[in-house]
Amino acid sequence: MYTAFFQLANKPFRMTPDPAFLYLTPSHREALAGITYAILDRKGFLVLSGMAGTGKTTVLTSVLGSLPQSKVRTSVILNPTLTPSEFLEMAMIDFGILDIPESKAQRLWKLQAFLMKARQADQICALIVDEAHKLNPELLEEVRLLGNFEHADEKLLQILLIGQSELDEVLSRKELWQFTQRISVRLSIPPLSPAATGEYIAHRWAKAGGSAPHPFSPQAVARIALLSAGIPRIINCVCDNALTLAFADSARRVEVEHINSVAIDLHLTEPLAEKPAPAILAPAPPAAKALPETFPVRMKTLERYAPSPSKSSLFARWAERLGLA
């Protein structure tokens, strides 16, 4: 709709996880390198957590696209709300295992034979569970037991759990202590900072073929950073709608007014009711559009999962050696 108006080759703020538009903050780069490292070095269990919309699936898609298919075989479960029997069946189906037996014992035997055959061919098998925060304790125990497939000193099955921040809380339960002990790599992706939000918008604009600079005013970018709380998925939604609104107004510049209008449509803000001013005072200015009451709670959540400034970028250094950075 607005691509021709703004002279773009593609829509810059699509909601789908497109690796071509991946913006690598230090945390995203660490996640990219960490997942690659965990798979290629056969580390066993890996956990990647972060708030919804921070780019975990995009990072995962990027990793899977970069790994050599002749070297790595993957089974990806996108919806883990299954029974233990269905979960095992789904994992085997996505590995390409046919004629799945009804008996669980026979299924496990067939899966082990598949993993051993892959190892003999110098292939790595990885089971990736997206939305892993939805796994119940019974399924988590099944996943833990799948990690018992070993040969000599290496794991036959690499297991990656990708989930929202609640996954960290689930794994901290006392009854899951045995599972937590087996996790060799833990990564997290926090929301974008206000400065990174502007860089993210500029990055996606350039990737879509837009000429620099992008049409969002500095005030509009600051408003987007505040409304989105640094969540890339929300940034995409706000920017896409704001560009559509600017196109409808024949405006080449996206201003705060466009962002505020979009925010109201998306229920990200709500206008405050005006209060009558006392007679002896000048009339009160128009009421500002305020953030919903849930926003402070959301900000506390962001602070909780914000990275430590002093964190050593282990996987970032490892990525540089492999040319991933």
C-alpha angles and dihedrals in degrees: 000000000000099000095092092043091056093035095243128157093210140007105274100204107048117159095225119097100255113176090203088070096043111140110206115216114176088265093050090047091051091049091049092049094040095054091046091048094047092052100042094042092046094235095166111220125034129176124199116183137173143135118292112278099021094118106265095136091046090053090048092049090050092051094048090049093052099047116092109255090213090059104037128046116193138193113197122196110193098178114038096179090115138117116261089256093050091046093055091045092050092049091052094046092053090050086058096249110155133199095034111199123233093230116085091215091055091046091054091047091051092047091050090050089051092051092048091050090050091051091052087054089051091247127143120223119208128186111202121193115193120195086027092163085077093063112114121219092260092055092044088056089052089051090050091053091051086061088066091079100110141151121201105311101342139075117248093202125043111205122201121189113198116185151134122283090273086073089074090054092048092051092049092066115118094234090058095054092112089054094047091052090062096055107107099176127034122183136171137191115212125198120275121272118239090259092048090050090063091046090049092054091048091048095053092043091055092045089054090056097259120152118241130292107041117230097249113109118229089250091051091050091050090051091049090051090052097045095044095043086220096299107144094210091056091044089055092049094048094045094047093051092043091053090050090051092047089051090052088053092045086237119153091196126063108218135185090266090063091049093049092050092050091046091055091049090051092045091241090128138016127205118249118237112252116245119216112249121235113264094244093055132071115264113281117251118252112286116260120238106256132209117251119263090254092066098082088051089051091050091052088053090051091051089051093056098036113123120252112254090224095052112133110238096226098160092039089060090045090050091054090057090053094042093246096121 
